[in-house]
Amino acid sequence: QVRLVESGGGLVQAGGSLRLSCAASGIVFRLNAMGWYRQAPGKQRELVARVTSSDSTTYANSVKGRFTISRDNAKNTVYLQMSSLTPEDTAVYYCSAERIVGVPHWGQGTQVTVSA
Protein backbone atom coordinates (compact mmCIF):
# COMPACT_ATOMS: atom_id res chain seq x y z
CA GLN A 1 0.00 0.00 0.00
CA VAL A 2 0.96 3.63 -0.42
CA ARG A 3 1.34 5.85 2.62
CA LEU A 4 1.29 9.63 2.33
CA VAL A 5 2.65 12.11 4.86
CA GLU A 6 1.66 15.75 4.46
CA SER A 7 3.17 18.90 5.89
CA GLY A 8 3.01 22.66 5.46
CA GLY A 9 -0.54 23.52 6.45
CA GLY A 10 -1.29 26.39 8.77
CA LEU A 11 -2.63 29.90 9.12
CA VAL A 12 -1.76 32.62 6.63
CA GLN A 13 -3.04 36.12 5.89
CA ALA A 14 -4.94 36.93 2.72
CA GLY A 15 -2.55 37.68 -0.10
CA GLY A 16 0.13 35.49 1.40
CA SER A 17 1.72 32.25 0.27
CA LEU A 18 2.02 28.74 1.60
CA ARG A 19 3.69 25.57 0.35
CA LEU A 20 2.37 22.08 1.05
CA SER A 21 4.47 18.93 0.79
CA CYS A 22 3.46 15.28 0.59
CA ALA A 23 5.91 12.38 0.71
CA ALA A 24 4.87 8.91 -0.43
CA SER A 25 6.25 5.71 1.06
CA GLY A 26 5.48 2.01 0.96
CA ILE A 27 4.66 0.56 -2.44
CA VAL A 28 5.85 3.49 -4.53
CA PHE A 29 6.81 1.66 -7.72
CA ARG A 30 4.63 2.51 -10.70
CA LEU A 31 3.34 5.65 -9.01
CA ASN A 32 1.54 7.64 -11.64
CA ALA A 33 -0.54 10.74 -10.98
CA MET A 34 -0.22 12.66 -7.73
CA GLY A 35 -2.39 15.54 -6.70
CA TRP A 36 -4.06 17.76 -4.17
CA TYR A 37 -7.73 17.97 -3.25
CA ARG A 38 -9.47 20.18 -0.75
CA GLN A 39 -12.69 20.16 1.23
CA ALA A 40 -14.23 23.21 2.86
CA PRO A 41 -16.95 22.96 5.53
CA GLY A 42 -20.27 22.02 3.96
CA LYS A 43 -18.74 21.45 0.54
CA GLN A 44 -17.72 18.41 -1.47
CA ARG A 45 -14.08 17.47 -1.84
CA GLU A 46 -12.75 18.99 -5.05
CA LEU A 47 -9.68 18.66 -7.21
CA VAL A 48 -7.17 21.45 -6.74
CA ALA A 49 -4.29 20.28 -8.90
CA ARG A 50 -2.94 17.08 -10.40
CA VAL A 51 0.35 16.12 -12.01
CA THR A 52 1.03 12.97 -14.01
CA SER A 53 4.20 10.92 -14.21
CA SER A 54 5.03 12.81 -17.41
CA ASP A 55 4.57 16.17 -15.62
CA SER A 56 1.30 17.04 -17.30
CA THR A 57 -0.68 19.28 -14.94
CA THR A 58 -4.33 20.01 -14.33
CA TYR A 59 -5.70 22.83 -12.18
CA ALA A 60 -9.08 23.84 -10.89
CA ASN A 61 -10.24 27.04 -12.56
CA SER A 62 -10.38 28.77 -9.20
CA VAL A 63 -6.64 28.33 -8.59
CA LYS A 64 -5.16 28.73 -12.08
CA GLY A 65 -2.40 31.30 -12.06
CA ARG A 66 -2.11 31.22 -8.27
CA PHE A 67 -1.19 27.63 -7.39
CA THR A 68 1.60 25.50 -8.81
CA ILE A 69 1.91 21.74 -8.43
CA SER A 70 5.23 19.96 -8.86
CA ARG A 71 6.82 16.63 -8.03
CA ASP A 72 10.22 15.27 -7.14
CA ASN A 73 10.28 11.69 -8.35
CA ALA A 74 13.55 10.89 -6.58
CA LYS A 75 11.87 11.75 -3.27
CA ASN A 76 8.41 10.48 -4.22
CA THR A 77 7.13 13.85 -3.11
CA VAL A 78 4.54 16.23 -4.51
CA TYR A 79 4.32 19.92 -3.67
CA LEU A 80 1.65 22.57 -3.89
CA GLN A 81 2.84 26.17 -3.89
CA MET A 82 -0.05 28.49 -3.14
CA SER A 83 0.11 32.25 -3.71
CA SER A 84 -2.33 35.16 -3.53
CA LEU A 85 -4.36 33.21 -1.01
CA THR A 86 -7.88 34.30 -0.14
CA PRO A 87 -10.34 33.16 2.55
CA GLU A 88 -12.05 31.10 -0.17
CA ASP A 89 -8.99 28.86 -0.15
CA THR A 90 -9.61 27.87 3.46
CA ALA A 91 -10.10 24.10 3.56
CA VAL A 92 -8.58 20.80 4.53
CA TYR A 93 -6.12 19.88 1.81
CA TYR A 94 -5.58 16.21 0.98
CA CYS A 95 -2.70 14.64 -0.89
CA SER A 96 -3.39 11.81 -3.33
CA ALA A 97 -1.29 9.32 -5.27
CA GLU A 98 -2.22 6.63 -7.77
CA ARG A 99 -0.58 3.40 -8.87
CA ILE A 100 -3.69 2.58 -10.87
CA VAL A 101 -5.62 5.28 -12.67
CA GLY A 102 -8.77 6.11 -10.76
CA VAL A 103 -7.68 4.34 -7.55
CA PRO A 104 -6.23 7.03 -5.29
CA HIS A 105 -4.47 6.68 -1.98
CA TRP A 106 -5.08 9.53 0.42
CA GLY A 107 -3.16 11.42 3.04
CA GLN A 108 -4.65 12.45 6.37
CA GLY A 109 -5.27 16.02 5.27
CA THR A 110 -3.80 19.28 6.49
CA GLN A 111 -5.72 22.39 7.47
CA VAL A 112 -5.12 25.61 5.55
CA THR A 113 -6.74 28.70 7.01
CA VAL A 114 -6.57 32.08 5.27
CA SER A 115 -7.55 35.10 7.34
CA ALA A 116 -9.13 38.17 5.78
mmCIF file with all atom_site columns, N, CA and C in Angstrom, residues 66-100:
data_model
loop_
_atom_site.group_PDB
_atom_site.id
_atom_site.type_symbol
_atom_site.label_atom_id
_atom_site.label_alt_id
_atom_site.label_comp_id
_atom_site.label_asym_id
_atom_site.label_entity_id
_atom_site.label_seq_id
_atom_site.pdbx_PDB_ins_code
_atom_site.Cartn_x
_atom_site.Cartn_y
_atom_site.Cartn_z
_atom_site.occupancy
_atom_site.B_iso_or_equiv
_atom_site.pdbx_formal_charge
_atom_site.auth_seq_id
_atom_site.auth_comp_id
_atom_site.auth_asym_id
_atom_site.auth_atom_id
_atom_site.pdbx_PDB_model_num
ATOM 1   N N  . ARG A 1 66  ? -2.481  30.959 -9.657  1.00 0.00 ? 66  ARG A N  1
ATOM 2   C CA . ARG A 1 66  ? -2.109  31.224 -8.270  1.00 0.00 ? 66  ARG A CA 1
ATOM 3   C C  . ARG A 1 66  ? -1.387  30.050 -7.623  1.00 0.00 ? 66  ARG A C  1
ATOM 4   N N  . PHE A 1 67  ? -1.775  28.836 -7.979  1.00 0.00 ? 67  PHE A N  1
ATOM 5   C CA . PHE A 1 67  ? -1.191  27.627 -7.392  1.00 0.00 ? 67  PHE A CA 1
ATOM 6   C C  . PHE A 1 67  ? -0.316  26.931 -8.419  1.00 0.00 ? 67  PHE A C  1
ATOM 7   N N  . THR A 1 68  ? 0.725   26.281 -7.949  1.00 0.00 ? 68  THR A N  1
ATOM 8   C CA . THR A 1 68  ? 1.597   25.499 -8.807  1.00 0.00 ? 68  THR A CA 1
ATOM 9   C C  . THR A 1 68  ? 1.870   24.146 -8.166  1.00 0.00 ? 68  THR A C  1
ATOM 10  N N  . ILE A 1 69  ? 1.611   23.082 -8.908  1.00 0.00 ? 69  ILE A N  1
ATOM 11  C CA . ILE A 1 69  ? 1.908   21.741 -8.428  1.00 0.00 ? 69  ILE A CA 1
ATOM 12  C C  . ILE A 1 69  ? 3.190   21.251 -9.085  1.00 0.00 ? 69  ILE A C  1
ATOM 13  N N  . SER A 1 70  ? 4.002   20.522 -8.334  1.00 0.00 ? 70  SER A N  1
ATOM 14  C CA . SER A 1 70  ? 5.232   19.961 -8.865  1.00 0.00 ? 70  SER A CA 1
ATOM 15  C C  . SER A 1 70  ? 5.541   18.675 -8.119  1.00 0.00 ? 70  SER A C  1
ATOM 16  N N  . ARG A 1 71  ? 6.452   17.884 -8.676  1.00 0.00 ? 71  ARG A N  1
ATOM 17  C CA . ARG A 1 71  ? 6.819   16.630 -8.032  1.00 0.00 ? 71  ARG A CA 1
ATOM 18  C C  . ARG A 1 71  ? 8.302   16.383 -8.152  1.00 0.00 ? 71  ARG A C  1
ATOM 19  N N  . ASP A 1 72  ? 8.836   15.700 -7.160  1.00 0.00 ? 72  ASP A N  1
ATOM 20  C CA . ASP A 1 72  ? 10.224  15.273 -7.136  1.00 0.00 ? 72  ASP A CA 1
ATOM 21  C C  . ASP A 1 72  ? 10.188  13.754 -7.108  1.00 0.00 ? 72  ASP A C  1
ATOM 22  N N  . ASN A 1 73  ? 10.406  13.141 -8.251  1.00 0.00 ? 73  ASN A N  1
ATOM 23  C CA . ASN A 1 73  ? 10.276  11.689 -8.353  1.00 0.00 ? 73  ASN A CA 1
ATOM 24  C C  . ASN A 1 73  ? 11.321  10.947 -7.518  1.00 0.00 ? 73  ASN A C  1
ATOM 25  N N  . ALA A 1 74  ? 12.504  11.529 -7.379  1.00 0.00 ? 74  ALA A N  1
ATOM 26  C CA . ALA A 1 74  ? 13.546  10.892 -6.577  1.00 0.00 ? 74  ALA A CA 1
ATOM 27  C C  . ALA A 1 74  ? 13.140  10.790 -5.116  1.00 0.00 ? 74  ALA A C  1
ATOM 28  N N  . LYS A 1 75  ? 12.335  11.734 -4.653  1.00 0.00 ? 75  LYS A N  1
ATOM 29  C CA . LYS A 1 75  ? 11.875  11.745 -3.269  1.00 0.00 ? 75  LYS A CA 1
ATOM 30  C C  . LYS A 1 75  ? 10.441  11.247 -3.120  1.00 0.00 ? 75  LYS A C  1
ATOM 31  N N  . ASN A 1 76  ? 9.808   10.888 -4.232  1.00 0.00 ? 76  ASN A N  1
ATOM 32  C CA . ASN A 1 76  ? 8.406   10.478 -4.220  1.00 0.00 ? 76  ASN A CA 1
ATOM 33  C C  . ASN A 1 76  ? 7.546   11.499 -3.486  1.00 0.00 ? 76  ASN A C  1
ATOM 34  N N  . THR A 1 77  ? 7.771   12.749 -3.804  1.00 0.00 ? 77  THR A N  1
ATOM 35  C CA . THR A 1 77  ? 7.127   13.853 -3.111  1.00 0.00 ? 77  THR A CA 1
ATOM 36  C C  . THR A 1 77  ? 6.439   14.780 -4.105  1.00 0.00 ? 77  THR A C  1
ATOM 37  N N  . VAL A 1 78  ? 5.264   15.256 -3.722  1.00 0.00 ? 78  VAL A N  1
ATOM 38  C CA . VAL A 1 78  ? 4.535   16.233 -4.508  1.00 0.00 ? 78  VAL A CA 1
ATOM 39  C C  . VAL A 1 78  ? 4.356   17.492 -3.674  1.00 0.00 ? 78  VAL A C  1
ATOM 40  N N  . TYR A 1 79  ? 4.411   18.641 -4.338  1.00 0.00 ? 79  TYR A N  1
ATOM 41  C CA . TYR A 1 79  ? 4.318   19.923 -3.671  1.00 0.00 ? 79  TYR A CA 1
ATOM 42  C C  . TYR A 1 79  ? 3.159   20.733 -4.241  1.00 0.00 ? 79  TYR A C  1
ATOM 43  N N  . LEU A 1 80  ? 2.639   21.615 -3.431  1.00 0.00 ? 80  LEU A N  1
ATOM 44  C CA . LEU A 1 80  ? 1.647   22.574 -3.893  1.00 0.00 ? 80  LEU A CA 1
ATOM 45  C C  . LEU A 1 80  ? 2.042   23.942 -3.360  1.00 0.00 ? 80  LEU A C  1
ATOM 46  N N  . GLN A 1 81  ? 2.501   24.804 -4.260  1.00 0.00 ? 81  GLN A N  1
ATOM 47  C CA . GLN A 1 81  ? 2.837   26.170 -3.891  1.00 0.00 ? 81  GLN A CA 1
ATOM 48  C C  . GLN A 1 81  ? 1.623   27.048 -4.125  1.00 0.00 ? 81  GLN A C  1
ATOM 49  N N  . MET A 1 82  ? 1.154   27.693 -3.083  1.00 0.00 ? 82  MET A N  1
ATOM 50  C CA . MET A 1 82  ? -0.053  28.495 -3.136  1.00 0.00 ? 82  MET A CA 1
ATOM 51  C C  . MET A 1 82  ? 0.298   29.958 -2.901  1.00 0.00 ? 82  MET A C  1
ATOM 52  N N  . SER A 1 83  ? -0.152  30.815 -3.801  1.00 0.00 ? 83  SER A N  1
ATOM 53  C CA . SER A 1 83  ? 0.111   32.246 -3.712  1.00 0.00 ? 83  SER A CA 1
ATOM 54  C C  . SER A 1 83  ? -1.194  33.013 -3.835  1.00 0.00 ? 83  SER A C  1
ATOM 55  N N  . SER A 1 84  ? -1.147  34.288 -3.469  1.00 0.00 ? 84  SER A N  1
ATOM 56  C CA . SER A 1 84  ? -2.328  35.156 -3.528  1.00 0.00 ? 84  SER A CA 1
ATOM 57  C C  . SER A 1 84  ? -3.530  34.496 -2.874  1.00 0.00 ? 84  SER A C  1
ATOM 58  N N  . LEU A 1 85  ? -3.311  33.952 -1.706  1.00 0.00 ? 85  LEU A N  1
ATOM 59  C CA . LEU A 1 85  ? -4.356  33.211 -1.014  1.00 0.00 ? 85  LEU A CA 1
ATOM 60  C C  . LEU A 1 85  ? -5.486  34.129 -0.552  1.00 0.00 ? 85  LEU A C  1
ATOM 61  N N  . THR A 1 86  ? -6.694  33.598 -0.601  1.00 0.00 ? 86  THR A N  1
ATOM 62  C CA . THR A 1 86  ? -7.883  34.299 -0.138  1.00 0.00 ? 86  THR A CA 1
ATOM 63  C C  . THR A 1 86  ? -8.626  33.418 0.855   1.00 0.00 ? 86  THR A C  1
ATOM 64  N N  . PRO A 1 87  ? -9.559  33.994 1.624   1.00 0.00 ? 87  PRO A N  1
ATOM 65  C CA . PRO A 1 87  ? -10.339 33.164 2.548   1.00 0.00 ? 87  PRO A CA 1
ATOM 66  C C  . PRO A 1 87  ? -11.090 32.028 1.859   1.00 0.00 ? 87  PRO A C  1
ATOM 67  N N  . GLU A 1 88  ? -11.375 32.168 0.567   1.00 0.00 ? 88  GLU A N  1
ATOM 68  C CA . GLU A 1 88  ? -12.052 31.103 -0.174  1.00 0.00 ? 88  GLU A CA 1
ATOM 69  C C  . GLU A 1 88  ? -11.182 29.863 -0.323  1.00 0.00 ? 88  GLU A C  1
ATOM 70  N N  . ASP A 1 89  ? -9.897  29.998 -0.086  1.00 0.00 ? 89  ASP A N  1
ATOM 71  C CA . ASP A 1 89  ? -8.988  28.861 -0.155  1.00 0.00 ? 89  ASP A CA 1
ATOM 72  C C  . ASP A 1 89  ? -8.940  28.076 1.149   1.00 0.00 ? 89  ASP A C  1
ATOM 73  N N  . THR A 1 90  ? -9.599  28.559 2.176   1.00 0.00 ? 90  THR A N  1
ATOM 74  C CA . THR A 1 90  ? -9.611  27.872 3.463   1.00 0.00 ? 90  THR A CA 1
ATOM 75  C C  . THR A 1 90  ? -10.293 26.517 3.321   1.00 0.00 ? 90  THR A C  1
ATOM 76  N N  . ALA A 1 91  ? -9.585  25.462 3.699   1.00 0.00 ? 91  ALA A N  1
ATOM 77  C CA . ALA A 1 91  ? -10.102 24.104 3.559   1.00 0.00 ? 91  ALA A CA 1
ATOM 78  C C  . ALA A 1 91  ? -9.101  23.130 4.149   1.00 0.00 ? 91  ALA A C  1
ATOM 79  N N  . VAL A 1 92  ? -9.514  21.875 4.254   1.00 0.00 ? 92  VAL A N  1
ATOM 80  C CA . VAL A 1 92  ? -8.583  20.800 4.532   1.00 0.00 ? 92  VAL A CA 1
ATOM 81  C C  . VAL A 1 92  ? -8.056  20.313 3.188   1.00 0.00 ? 92  VAL A C  1
ATOM 82  N N  . TYR A 1 93  ? -6.750  20.290 3.055   1.00 0.00 ? 93  TYR A N  1
ATOM 83  C CA . TYR A 1 93  ? -6.116  19.879 1.814   1.00 0.00 ? 93  TYR A CA 1
ATOM 84  C C  . TYR A 1 93  ? -5.597  18.452 1.947   1.00 0.00 ? 93  TYR A C  1
ATOM 85  N N  . TYR A 1 94  ? -5.945  17.607 0.973   1.00 0.00 ? 94  TYR A N  1
ATOM 86  C CA . TYR A 1 94  ? -5.578  16.206 0.979   1.00 0.00 ? 94  TYR A CA 1
ATOM 87  C C  . TYR A 1 94  ? -4.643  15.884 -0.173  1.00 0.00 ? 94  TYR A C  1
ATOM 88  N N  . CYS A 1 95  ? -3.621  15.136 0.122   1.00 0.00 ? 95  CYS A N  1
ATOM 89  C CA . CYS A 1 95  ? -2.704  14.641 -0.887  1.00 0.00 ? 95  CYS A CA 1
ATOM 90  C C  . CYS A 1 95  ? -3.227  13.318 -1.438  1.00 0.00 ? 95  CYS A C  1
ATOM 91  N N  . SER A 1 96  ? -3.010  13.070 -2.727  1.00 0.00 ? 96  SER A N  1
ATOM 92  C CA . SER A 1 96  ? -3.393  11.806 -3.332  1.00 0.00 ? 96  SER A CA 1
ATOM 93  C C  . SER A 1 96  ? -2.275  11.282 -4.220  1.00 0.00 ? 96  SER A C  1
ATOM 94  N N  . ALA A 1 97  ? -2.245  9.968  -4.381  1.00 0.00 ? 97  ALA A N  1
ATOM 95  C CA . ALA A 1 97  ? -1.293  9.321  -5.275  1.00 0.00 ? 97  ALA A CA 1
ATOM 96  C C  . ALA A 1 97  ? -1.937  8.071  -5.837  1.00 0.00 ? 97  ALA A C  1
ATOM 97  N N  . GLU A 1 98  ? -1.632  7.771  -7.087  1.00 0.00 ? 98  GLU A N  1
ATOM 98  C CA . GLU A 1 98  ? -2.222  6.633  -7.773  1.00 0.00 ? 98  GLU A CA 1
ATOM 99  C C  . GLU A 1 98  ? -1.161  5.706  -8.341  1.00 0.00 ? 98  GLU A C  1
ATOM 100 N N  . ARG A 1 99  ? -1.319  4.402  -8.117  1.00 0.00 ? 99  ARG A N  1
ATOM 101 C CA . ARG A 1 99  ? -0.582  3.404  -8.869  1.00 0.00 ? 99  ARG A CA 1
ATOM 102 C C  . ARG A 1 99  ? -1.433  2.907  -10.023 1.00 0.00 ? 99  ARG A C  1
ATOM 103 N N  . ILE A 1 100 ? -2.735  2.935  -9.840  1.00 0.00 ? 100 ILE A N  1
ATOM 104 C CA . ILE A 1 100 ? -3.694  2.578  -10.868 1.00 0.00 ? 100 ILE A CA 1
ATOM 105 C C  . ILE A 1 100 ? -4.591  3.779  -11.090 1.00 0.00 ? 100 ILE A C  1
#
